[in-house]
Coordinates of N, CA and C in Angstrom, one line a residue:
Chain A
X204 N 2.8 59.9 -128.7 CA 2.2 59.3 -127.5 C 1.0 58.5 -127.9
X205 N 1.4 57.3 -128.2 CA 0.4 56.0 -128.5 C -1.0 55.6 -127.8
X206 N -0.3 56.0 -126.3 CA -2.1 55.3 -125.6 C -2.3 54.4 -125.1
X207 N -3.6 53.6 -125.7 CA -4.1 52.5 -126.2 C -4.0 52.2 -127.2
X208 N -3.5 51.2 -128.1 CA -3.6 50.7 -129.7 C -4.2 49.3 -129.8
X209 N -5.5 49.7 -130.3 CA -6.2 48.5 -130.8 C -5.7 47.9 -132.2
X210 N -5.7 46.3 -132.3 CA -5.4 46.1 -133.4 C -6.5 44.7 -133.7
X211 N -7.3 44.1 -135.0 CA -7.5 45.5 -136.0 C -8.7 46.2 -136.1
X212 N -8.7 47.1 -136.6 CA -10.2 47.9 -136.3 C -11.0 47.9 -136.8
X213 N -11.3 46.7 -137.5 CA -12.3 46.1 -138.1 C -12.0 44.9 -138.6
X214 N -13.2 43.8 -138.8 CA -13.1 42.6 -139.1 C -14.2 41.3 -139.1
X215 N -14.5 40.7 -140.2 CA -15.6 40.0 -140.8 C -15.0 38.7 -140.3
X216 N -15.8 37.5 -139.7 CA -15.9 35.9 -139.6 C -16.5 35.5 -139.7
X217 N -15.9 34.4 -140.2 CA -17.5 33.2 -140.5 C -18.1 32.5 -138.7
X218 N -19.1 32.1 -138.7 CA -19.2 31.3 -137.5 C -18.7 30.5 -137.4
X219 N -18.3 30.2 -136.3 CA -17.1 29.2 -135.3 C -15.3 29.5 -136.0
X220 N -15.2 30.9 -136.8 CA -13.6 30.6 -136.7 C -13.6 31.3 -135.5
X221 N -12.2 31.6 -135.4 CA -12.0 31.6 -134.3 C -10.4 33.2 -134.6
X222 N -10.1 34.2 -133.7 CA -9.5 35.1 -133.5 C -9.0 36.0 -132.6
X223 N -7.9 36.7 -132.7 CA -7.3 37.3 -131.4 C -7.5 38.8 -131.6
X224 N -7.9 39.9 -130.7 CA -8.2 40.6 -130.5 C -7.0 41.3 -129.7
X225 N -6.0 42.6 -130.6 CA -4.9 42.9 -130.1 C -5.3 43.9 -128.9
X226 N -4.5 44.2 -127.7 CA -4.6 45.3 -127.3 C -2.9 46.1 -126.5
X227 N -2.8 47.1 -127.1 CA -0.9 47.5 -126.1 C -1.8 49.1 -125.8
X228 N -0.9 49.1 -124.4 CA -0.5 50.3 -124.0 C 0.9 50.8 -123.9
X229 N 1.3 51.9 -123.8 CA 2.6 52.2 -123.5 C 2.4 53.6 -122.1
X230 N 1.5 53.1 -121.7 CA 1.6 53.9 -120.4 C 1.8 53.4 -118.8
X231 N 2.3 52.3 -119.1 CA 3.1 51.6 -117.8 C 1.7 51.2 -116.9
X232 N 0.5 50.9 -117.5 CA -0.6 50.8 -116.7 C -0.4 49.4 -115.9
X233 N -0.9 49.4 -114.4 CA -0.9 47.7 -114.1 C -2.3 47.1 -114.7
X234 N -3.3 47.9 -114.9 CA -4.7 47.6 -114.8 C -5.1 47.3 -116.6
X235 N -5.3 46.5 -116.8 CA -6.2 46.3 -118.2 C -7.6 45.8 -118.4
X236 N -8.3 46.4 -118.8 CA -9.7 45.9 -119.3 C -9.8 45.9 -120.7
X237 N -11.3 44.4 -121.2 CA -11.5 44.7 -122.3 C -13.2 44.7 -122.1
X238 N -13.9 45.5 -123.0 CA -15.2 45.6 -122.7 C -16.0 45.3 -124.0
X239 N -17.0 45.0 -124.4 CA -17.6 44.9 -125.5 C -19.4 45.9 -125.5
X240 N -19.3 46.7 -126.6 CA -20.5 47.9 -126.6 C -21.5 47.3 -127.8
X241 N -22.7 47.0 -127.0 CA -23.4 46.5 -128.4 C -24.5 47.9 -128.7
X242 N -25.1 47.9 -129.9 CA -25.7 49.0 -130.1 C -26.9 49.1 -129.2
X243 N -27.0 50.6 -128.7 CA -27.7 51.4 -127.5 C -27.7 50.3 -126.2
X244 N -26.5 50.2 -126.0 CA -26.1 49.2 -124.3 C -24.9 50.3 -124.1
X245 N -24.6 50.2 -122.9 CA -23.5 50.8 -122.7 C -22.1 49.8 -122.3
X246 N -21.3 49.9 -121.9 CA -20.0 48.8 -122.3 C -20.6 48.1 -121.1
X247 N -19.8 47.1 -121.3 CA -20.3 45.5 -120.3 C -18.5 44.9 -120.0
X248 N -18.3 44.6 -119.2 CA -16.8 44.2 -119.0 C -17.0 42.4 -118.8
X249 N -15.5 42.2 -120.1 CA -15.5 41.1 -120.1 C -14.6 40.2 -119.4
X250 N -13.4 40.9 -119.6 CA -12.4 40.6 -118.8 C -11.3 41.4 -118.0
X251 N -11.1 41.1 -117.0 CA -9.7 42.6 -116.6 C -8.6 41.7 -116.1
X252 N -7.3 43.0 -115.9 CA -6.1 42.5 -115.5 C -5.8 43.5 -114.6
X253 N -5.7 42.6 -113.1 CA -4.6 44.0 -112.6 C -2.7 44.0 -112.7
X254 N -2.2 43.4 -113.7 CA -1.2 43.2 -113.7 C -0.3 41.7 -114.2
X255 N 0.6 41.7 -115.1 CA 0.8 40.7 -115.7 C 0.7 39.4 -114.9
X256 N 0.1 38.3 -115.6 CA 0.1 37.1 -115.1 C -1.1 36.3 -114.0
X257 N -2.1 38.0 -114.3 CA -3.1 37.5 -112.7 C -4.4 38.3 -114.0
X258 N -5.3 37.7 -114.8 CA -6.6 38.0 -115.1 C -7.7 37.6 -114.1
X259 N -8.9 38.3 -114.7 CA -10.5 37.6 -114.1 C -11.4 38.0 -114.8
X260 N -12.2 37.4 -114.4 CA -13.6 37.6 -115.3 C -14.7 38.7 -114.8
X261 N -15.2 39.3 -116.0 CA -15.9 40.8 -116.1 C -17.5 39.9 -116.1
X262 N -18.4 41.1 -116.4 CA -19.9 40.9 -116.2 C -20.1 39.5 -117.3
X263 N -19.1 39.4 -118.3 CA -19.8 38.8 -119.9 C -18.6 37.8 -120.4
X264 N -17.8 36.8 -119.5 CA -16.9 36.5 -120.0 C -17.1 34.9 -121.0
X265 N -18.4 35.0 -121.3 CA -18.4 33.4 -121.8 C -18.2 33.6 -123.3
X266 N -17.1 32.7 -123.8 CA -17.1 32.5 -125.0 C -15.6 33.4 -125.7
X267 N -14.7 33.9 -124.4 CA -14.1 34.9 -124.7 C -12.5 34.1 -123.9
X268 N -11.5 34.8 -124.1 CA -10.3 34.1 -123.0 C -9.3 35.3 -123.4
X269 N -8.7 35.3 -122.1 CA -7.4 36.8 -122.0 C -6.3 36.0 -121.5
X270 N -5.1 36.3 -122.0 CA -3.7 36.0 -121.1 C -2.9 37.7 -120.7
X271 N -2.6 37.8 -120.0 CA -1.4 38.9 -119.8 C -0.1 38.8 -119.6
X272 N 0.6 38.3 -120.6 CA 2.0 37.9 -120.0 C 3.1 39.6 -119.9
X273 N 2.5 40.3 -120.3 CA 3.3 41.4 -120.2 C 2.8 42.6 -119.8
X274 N 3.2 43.4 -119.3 CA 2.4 44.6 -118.7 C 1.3 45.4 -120.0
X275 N 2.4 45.3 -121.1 CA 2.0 46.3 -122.3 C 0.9 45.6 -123.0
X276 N 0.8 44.2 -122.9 CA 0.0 43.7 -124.0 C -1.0 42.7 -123.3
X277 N -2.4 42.8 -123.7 CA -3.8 42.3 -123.4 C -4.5 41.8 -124.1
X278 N -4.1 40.8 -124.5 CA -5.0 39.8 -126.1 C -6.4 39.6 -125.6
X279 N -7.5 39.5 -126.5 CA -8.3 38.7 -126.4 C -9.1 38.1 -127.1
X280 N -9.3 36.9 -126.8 CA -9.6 35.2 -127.8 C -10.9 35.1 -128.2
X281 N -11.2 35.2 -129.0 CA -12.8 34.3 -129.4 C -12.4 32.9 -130.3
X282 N -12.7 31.9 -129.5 CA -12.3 30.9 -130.1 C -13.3 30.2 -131.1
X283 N -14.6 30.6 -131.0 CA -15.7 29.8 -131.7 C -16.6 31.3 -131.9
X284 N -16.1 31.7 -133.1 CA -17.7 32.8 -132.8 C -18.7 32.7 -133.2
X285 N -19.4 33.8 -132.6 CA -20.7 33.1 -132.6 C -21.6 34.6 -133.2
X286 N -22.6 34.6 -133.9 CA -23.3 35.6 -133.9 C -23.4 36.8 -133.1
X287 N -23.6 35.9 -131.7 CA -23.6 36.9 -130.6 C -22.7 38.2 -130.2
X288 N -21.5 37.3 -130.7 CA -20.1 38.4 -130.0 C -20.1 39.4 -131.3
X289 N -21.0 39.6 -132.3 CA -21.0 41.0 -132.8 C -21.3 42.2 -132.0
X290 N -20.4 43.0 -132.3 CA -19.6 44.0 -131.3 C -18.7 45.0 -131.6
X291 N -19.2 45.9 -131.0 CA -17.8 46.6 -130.7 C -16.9 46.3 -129.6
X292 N -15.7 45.7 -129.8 CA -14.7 46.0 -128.5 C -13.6 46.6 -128.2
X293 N -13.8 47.3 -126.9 CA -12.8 48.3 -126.6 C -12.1 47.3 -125.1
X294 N -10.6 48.3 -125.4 CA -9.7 47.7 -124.2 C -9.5 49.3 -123.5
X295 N -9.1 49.2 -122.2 CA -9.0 50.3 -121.3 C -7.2 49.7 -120.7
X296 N -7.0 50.6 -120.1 CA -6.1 50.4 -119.0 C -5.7 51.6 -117.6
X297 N -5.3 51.4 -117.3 CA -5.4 53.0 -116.0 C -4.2 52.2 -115.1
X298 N -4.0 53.2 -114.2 CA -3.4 52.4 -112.7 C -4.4 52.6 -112.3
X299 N -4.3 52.4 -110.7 CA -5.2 52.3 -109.7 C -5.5 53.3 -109.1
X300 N -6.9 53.3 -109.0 CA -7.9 54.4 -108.7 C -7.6 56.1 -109.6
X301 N -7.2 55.2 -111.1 CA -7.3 56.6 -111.5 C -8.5 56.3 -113.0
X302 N -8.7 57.4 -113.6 CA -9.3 56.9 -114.9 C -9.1 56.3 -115.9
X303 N -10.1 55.4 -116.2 CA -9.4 54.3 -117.1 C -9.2 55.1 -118.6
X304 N -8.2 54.7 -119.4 CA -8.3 55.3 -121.1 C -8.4 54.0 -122.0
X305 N -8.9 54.5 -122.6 CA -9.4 53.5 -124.2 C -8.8 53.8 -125.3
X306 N -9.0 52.9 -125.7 CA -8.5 52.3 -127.3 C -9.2 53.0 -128.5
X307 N -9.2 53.4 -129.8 CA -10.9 53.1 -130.2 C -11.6 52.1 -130.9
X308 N -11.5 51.3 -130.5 CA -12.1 50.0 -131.0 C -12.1 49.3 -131.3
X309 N -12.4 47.9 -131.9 CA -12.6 46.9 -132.9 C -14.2 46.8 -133.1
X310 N -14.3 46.9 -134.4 CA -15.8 46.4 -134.6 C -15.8 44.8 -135.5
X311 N -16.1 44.4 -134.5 CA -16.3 42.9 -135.0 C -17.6 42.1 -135.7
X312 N -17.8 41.6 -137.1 CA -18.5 41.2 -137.4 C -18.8 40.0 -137.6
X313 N -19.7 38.9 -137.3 CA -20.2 37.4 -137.7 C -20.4 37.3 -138.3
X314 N -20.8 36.2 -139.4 CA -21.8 36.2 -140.1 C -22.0 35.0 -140.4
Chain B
X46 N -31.0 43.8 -114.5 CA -30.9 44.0 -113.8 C -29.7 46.0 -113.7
X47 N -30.3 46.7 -114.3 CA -29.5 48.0 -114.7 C -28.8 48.2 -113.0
X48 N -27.3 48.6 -112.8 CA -27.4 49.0 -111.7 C -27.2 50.5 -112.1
X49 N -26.8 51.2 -113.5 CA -26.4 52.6 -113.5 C -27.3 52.8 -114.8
X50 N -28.0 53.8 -114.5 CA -29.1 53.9 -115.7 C -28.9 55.6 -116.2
X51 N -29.4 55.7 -117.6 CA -28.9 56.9 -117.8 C -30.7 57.0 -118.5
X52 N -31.8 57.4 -118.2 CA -33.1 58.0 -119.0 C -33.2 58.3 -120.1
X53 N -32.2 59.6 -120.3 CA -32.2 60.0 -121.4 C -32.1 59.4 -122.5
X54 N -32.2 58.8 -123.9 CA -31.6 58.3 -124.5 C -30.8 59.5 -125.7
X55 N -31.4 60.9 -125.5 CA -30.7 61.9 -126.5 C -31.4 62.9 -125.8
X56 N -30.4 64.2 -125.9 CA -30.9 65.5 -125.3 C -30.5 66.5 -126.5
X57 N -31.3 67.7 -126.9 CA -30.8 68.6 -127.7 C -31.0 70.0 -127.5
X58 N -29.7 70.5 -127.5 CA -29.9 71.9 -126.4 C -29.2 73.0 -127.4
X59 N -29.4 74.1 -127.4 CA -29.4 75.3 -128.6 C -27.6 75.8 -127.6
X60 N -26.8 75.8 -128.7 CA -25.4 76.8 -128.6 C -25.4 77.5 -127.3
X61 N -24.5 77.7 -126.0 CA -24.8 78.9 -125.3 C -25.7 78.2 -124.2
X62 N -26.6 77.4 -124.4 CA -27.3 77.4 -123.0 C -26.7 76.1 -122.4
X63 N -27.7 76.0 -121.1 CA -26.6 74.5 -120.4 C -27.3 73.3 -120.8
X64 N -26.1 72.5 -120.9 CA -27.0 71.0 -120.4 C -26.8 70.4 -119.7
X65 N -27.7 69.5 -119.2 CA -27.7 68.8 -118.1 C -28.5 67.0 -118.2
X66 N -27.4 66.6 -118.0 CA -27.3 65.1 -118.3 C -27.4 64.4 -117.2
X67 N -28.2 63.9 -117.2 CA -28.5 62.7 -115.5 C -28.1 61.2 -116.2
X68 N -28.0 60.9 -114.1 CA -27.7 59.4 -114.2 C -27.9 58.6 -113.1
X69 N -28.9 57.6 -112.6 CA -28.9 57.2 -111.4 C -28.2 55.8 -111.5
X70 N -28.6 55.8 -110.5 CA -27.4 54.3 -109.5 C -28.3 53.6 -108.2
X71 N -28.0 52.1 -108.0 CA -28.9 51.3 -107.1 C -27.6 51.1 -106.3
X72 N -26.6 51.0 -106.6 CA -25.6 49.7 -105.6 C -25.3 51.0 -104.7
X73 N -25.0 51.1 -103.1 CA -24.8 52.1 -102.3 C -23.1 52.1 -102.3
X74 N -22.8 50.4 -102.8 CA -21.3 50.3 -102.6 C -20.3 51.5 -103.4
X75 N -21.2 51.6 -105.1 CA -20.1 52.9 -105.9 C -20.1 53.9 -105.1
X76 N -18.7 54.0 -104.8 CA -17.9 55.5 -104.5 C -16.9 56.3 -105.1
X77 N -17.0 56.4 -106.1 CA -16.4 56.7 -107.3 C -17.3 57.1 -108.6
X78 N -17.5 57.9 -109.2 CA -18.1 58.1 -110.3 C -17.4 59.2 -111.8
X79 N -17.7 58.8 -112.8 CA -16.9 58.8 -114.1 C -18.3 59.1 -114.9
X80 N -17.8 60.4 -115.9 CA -18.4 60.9 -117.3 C -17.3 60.7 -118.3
X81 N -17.9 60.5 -119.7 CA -17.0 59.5 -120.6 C -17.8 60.3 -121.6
X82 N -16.9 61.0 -122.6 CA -17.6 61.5 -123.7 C -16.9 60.5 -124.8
X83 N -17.9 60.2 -126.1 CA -17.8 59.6 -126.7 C -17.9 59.7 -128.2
X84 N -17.4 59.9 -129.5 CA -17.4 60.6 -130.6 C -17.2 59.5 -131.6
X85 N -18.7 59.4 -132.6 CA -18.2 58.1 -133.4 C -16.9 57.6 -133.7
X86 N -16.7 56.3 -133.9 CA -15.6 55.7 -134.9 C -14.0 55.8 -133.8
X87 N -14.9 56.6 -132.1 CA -13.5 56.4 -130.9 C -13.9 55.7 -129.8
X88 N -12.6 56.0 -129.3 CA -12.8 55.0 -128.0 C -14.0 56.5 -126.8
X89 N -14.2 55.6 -125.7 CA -14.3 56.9 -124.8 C -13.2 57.8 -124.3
X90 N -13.7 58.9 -124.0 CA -12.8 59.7 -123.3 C -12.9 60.1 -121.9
X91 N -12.2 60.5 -120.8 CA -12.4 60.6 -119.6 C -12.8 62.1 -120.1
X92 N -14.2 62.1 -118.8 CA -14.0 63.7 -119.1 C -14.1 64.8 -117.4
X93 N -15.0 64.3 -116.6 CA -14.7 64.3 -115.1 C -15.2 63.4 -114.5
X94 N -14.6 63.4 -113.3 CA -15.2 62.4 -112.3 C -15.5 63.1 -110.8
X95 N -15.7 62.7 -109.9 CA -16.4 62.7 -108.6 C -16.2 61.5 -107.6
X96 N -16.0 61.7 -106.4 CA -15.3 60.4 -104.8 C -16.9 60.9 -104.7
X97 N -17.5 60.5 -104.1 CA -18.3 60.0 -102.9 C -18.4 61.3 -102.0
X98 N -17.2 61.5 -101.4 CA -17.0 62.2 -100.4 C -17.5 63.8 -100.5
X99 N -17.6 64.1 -102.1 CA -18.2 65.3 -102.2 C -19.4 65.2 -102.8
X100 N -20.2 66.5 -102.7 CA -21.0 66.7 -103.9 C -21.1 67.4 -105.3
X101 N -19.8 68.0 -105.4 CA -19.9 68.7 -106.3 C -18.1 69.3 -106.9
X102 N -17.9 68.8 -108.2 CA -16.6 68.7 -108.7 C -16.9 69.5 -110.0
X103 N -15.8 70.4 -110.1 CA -16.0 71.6 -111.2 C -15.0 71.7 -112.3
X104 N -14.8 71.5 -113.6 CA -13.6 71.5 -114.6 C -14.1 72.6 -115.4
X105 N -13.8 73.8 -115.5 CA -13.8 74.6 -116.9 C -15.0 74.8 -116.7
X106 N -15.9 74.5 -117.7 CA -17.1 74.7 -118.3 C -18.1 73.1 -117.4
X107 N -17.6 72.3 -117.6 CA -18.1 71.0 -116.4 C -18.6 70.5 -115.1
X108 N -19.0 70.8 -115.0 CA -19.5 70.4 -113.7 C -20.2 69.4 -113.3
X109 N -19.7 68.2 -112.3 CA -20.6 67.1 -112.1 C -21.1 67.1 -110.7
X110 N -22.2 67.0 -110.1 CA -22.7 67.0 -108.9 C -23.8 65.9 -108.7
X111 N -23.4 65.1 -107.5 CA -23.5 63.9 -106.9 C -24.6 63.9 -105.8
X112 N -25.8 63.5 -106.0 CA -26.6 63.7 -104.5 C -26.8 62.3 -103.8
X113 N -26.0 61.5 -102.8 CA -26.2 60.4 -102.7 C -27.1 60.0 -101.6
X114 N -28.1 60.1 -101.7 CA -29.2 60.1 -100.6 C -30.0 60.2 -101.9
X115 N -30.2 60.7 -103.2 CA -31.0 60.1 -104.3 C -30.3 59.2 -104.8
X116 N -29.0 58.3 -105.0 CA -28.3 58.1 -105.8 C -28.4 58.3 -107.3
X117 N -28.2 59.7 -107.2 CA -28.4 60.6 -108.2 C -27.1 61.4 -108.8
X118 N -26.9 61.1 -110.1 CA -25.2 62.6 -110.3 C -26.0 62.7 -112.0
X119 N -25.5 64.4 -111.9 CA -25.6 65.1 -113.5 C -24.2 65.7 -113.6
X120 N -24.2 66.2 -114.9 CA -23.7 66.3 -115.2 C -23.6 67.9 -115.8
X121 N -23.3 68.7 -115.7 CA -23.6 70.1 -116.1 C -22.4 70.7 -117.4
X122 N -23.3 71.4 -118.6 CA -21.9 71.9 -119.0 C -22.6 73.5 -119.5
X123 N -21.6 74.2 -119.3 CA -22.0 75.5 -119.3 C -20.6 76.5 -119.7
X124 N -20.6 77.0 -120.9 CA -22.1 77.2 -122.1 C -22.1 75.7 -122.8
X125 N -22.6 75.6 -123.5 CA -23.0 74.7 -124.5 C -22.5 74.7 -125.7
X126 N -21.5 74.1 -126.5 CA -20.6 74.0 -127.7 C -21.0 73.1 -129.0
X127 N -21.4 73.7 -129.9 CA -21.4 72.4 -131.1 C -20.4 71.0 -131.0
X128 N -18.9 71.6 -130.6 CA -18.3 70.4 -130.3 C -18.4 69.5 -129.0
X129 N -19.7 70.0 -128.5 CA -19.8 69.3 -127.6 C -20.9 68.1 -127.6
X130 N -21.0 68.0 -128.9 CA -22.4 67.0 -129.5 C -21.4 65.7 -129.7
X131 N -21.5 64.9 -128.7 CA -21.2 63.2 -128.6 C -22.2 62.5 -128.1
X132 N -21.6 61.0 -127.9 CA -22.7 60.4 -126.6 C -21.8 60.9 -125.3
X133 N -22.4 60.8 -124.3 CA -22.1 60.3 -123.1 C -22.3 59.3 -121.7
X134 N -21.2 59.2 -121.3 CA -21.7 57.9 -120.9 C -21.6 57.9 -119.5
X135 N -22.0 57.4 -118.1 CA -21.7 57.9 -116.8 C -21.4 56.2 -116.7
X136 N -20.0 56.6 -115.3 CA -19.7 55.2 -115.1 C -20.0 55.1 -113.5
X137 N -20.1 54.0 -112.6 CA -20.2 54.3 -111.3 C -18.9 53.0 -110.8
X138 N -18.4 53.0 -109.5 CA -17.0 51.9 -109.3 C -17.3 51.9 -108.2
X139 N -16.9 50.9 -107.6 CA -16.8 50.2 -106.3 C -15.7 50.3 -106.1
X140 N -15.0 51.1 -105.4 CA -13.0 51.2 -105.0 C -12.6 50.1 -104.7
X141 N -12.9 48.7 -104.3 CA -12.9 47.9 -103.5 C -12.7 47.0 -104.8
X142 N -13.3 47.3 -105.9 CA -13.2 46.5 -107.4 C -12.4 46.9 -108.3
X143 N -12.5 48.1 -108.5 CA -11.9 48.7 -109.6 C -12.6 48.4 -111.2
X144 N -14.1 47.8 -110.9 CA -14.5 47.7 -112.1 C -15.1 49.0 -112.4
X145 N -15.6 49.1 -113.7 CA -16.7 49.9 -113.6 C -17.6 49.7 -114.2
X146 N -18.8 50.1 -114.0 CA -20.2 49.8 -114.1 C -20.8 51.3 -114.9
X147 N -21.2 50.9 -116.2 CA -21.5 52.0 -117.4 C -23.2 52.5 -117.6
X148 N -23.6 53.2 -117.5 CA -24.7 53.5 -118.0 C -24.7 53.4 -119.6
X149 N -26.1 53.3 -120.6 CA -26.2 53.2 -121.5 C -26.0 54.4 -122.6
X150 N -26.0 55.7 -122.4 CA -25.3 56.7 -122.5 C -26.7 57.6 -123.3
X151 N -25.7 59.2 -123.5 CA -27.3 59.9 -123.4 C -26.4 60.7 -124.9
X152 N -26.7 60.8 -125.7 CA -26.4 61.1 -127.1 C -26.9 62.7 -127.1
X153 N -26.0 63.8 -127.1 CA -26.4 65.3 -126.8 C -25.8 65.6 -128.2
X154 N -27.1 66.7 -128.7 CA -26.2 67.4 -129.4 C -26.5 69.3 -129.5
X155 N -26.2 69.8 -129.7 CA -25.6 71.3 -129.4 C -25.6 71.8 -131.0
X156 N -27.4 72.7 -130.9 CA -27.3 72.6 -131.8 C -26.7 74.3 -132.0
X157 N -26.5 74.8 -133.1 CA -26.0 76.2 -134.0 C -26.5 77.3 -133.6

């Protein structure tokens, strides 16, 4: 029973490359979130999905991009990074109106 | 601009006795609220939640109670377990969004 699977869970960039941030469920969720935790903040939402083909934007979405083309799978893009997007990020998914579950992480580093 | 604040930034409470974890809230719209226990190097975990509609929701040893006229909820756990030394995190949701909105979380630990 898989979950959420983050992929990968850890990972070093130079400024301005650029990378994809995996995320699958296999629990038939319509809802996907990805959130990023910086140290002593509590998560901040960057982007969500309620369901293939329809994203939007969370509290923190600059510098970031999601597609959903399939229920299972929730990428997300940093195309230019930046110091800033050092982070931890986590993806969630749930259905509706129930509790979201998480992934455990990516910890992303700049430098 | 915090809408869900957690004070605490660490609580440390001896084996056996309770703890009790707070969390306030500004927005009147959350009607929905979520505790998320958290254990280095993982994701969160759900651990209980609470509707609006009540004040007070009970799991096992857990207990979360809601006063919304303070926009106030804790979190109660009774007894108190070494494995129960994580962070935690309180979330509050707007049903109408489905986002959720996290406090910065309260790092307990339980001691021996």
């Amino acid at each position: 029973n898989a979950g959420v699977t983050q992929t990968p869970k850890f990972r070093i960039l130079k400024i301005g490359q650029s990378m994809t941030l995996q995320c699958a469920q296999d629990m038939n969720h319509n809802y996907m979130y990805w959130y990023r935790q910086d140290p002593g903040m509590g998560l901040k939402l960057i982007y969500y999905s309620v369901g293939a083909g329809i994203t939007d934007k969370g509290e923190v979405p600059n510098g970031y991009n999601v597609s959903r083309s399939t229920t299972e799978d929730f990428p997300l893009r940093l195309e230019l990074a930046a110091p800033s997007q050092t982070s931890v990020y986590f993806c969630a998914s749930s259905y509706r109106n129930q509790p979201q579950h998480f992934g455990d992480g990516t910890r992303l580093s700049i430098l | 601009d915090q809408q869900v604040k957690q004070n605490s930034p660490s609580l440390s409470v001896q084996e056996g006795r309770i703890s009790i974890l707070n969390c306030d809230y500004t927005n009147s719209m959350f009607d929905y609220f979520l505790w998320y226990k958290k254990y280095p190097a993982e994701g969160p975990t759900f651990l209980i939640s609470i509707s609006s509609i009540k004040d007070k929701n009970e799991d096992g040893r857990f207990t979360v109670f809601l006063n919304k006229s303070a926009k106030h909820l804790s979190l109660h756990i009774v007894p108190s377990q070494p494995g129960d030394s994580a962070v935690y995190f309180c979330a509050a949701v707007d049903s109408g969004t489905y986002k959720y909105i996290f406090g910065t979380g309260t790092r307990l630990k339980v001691l021996a």
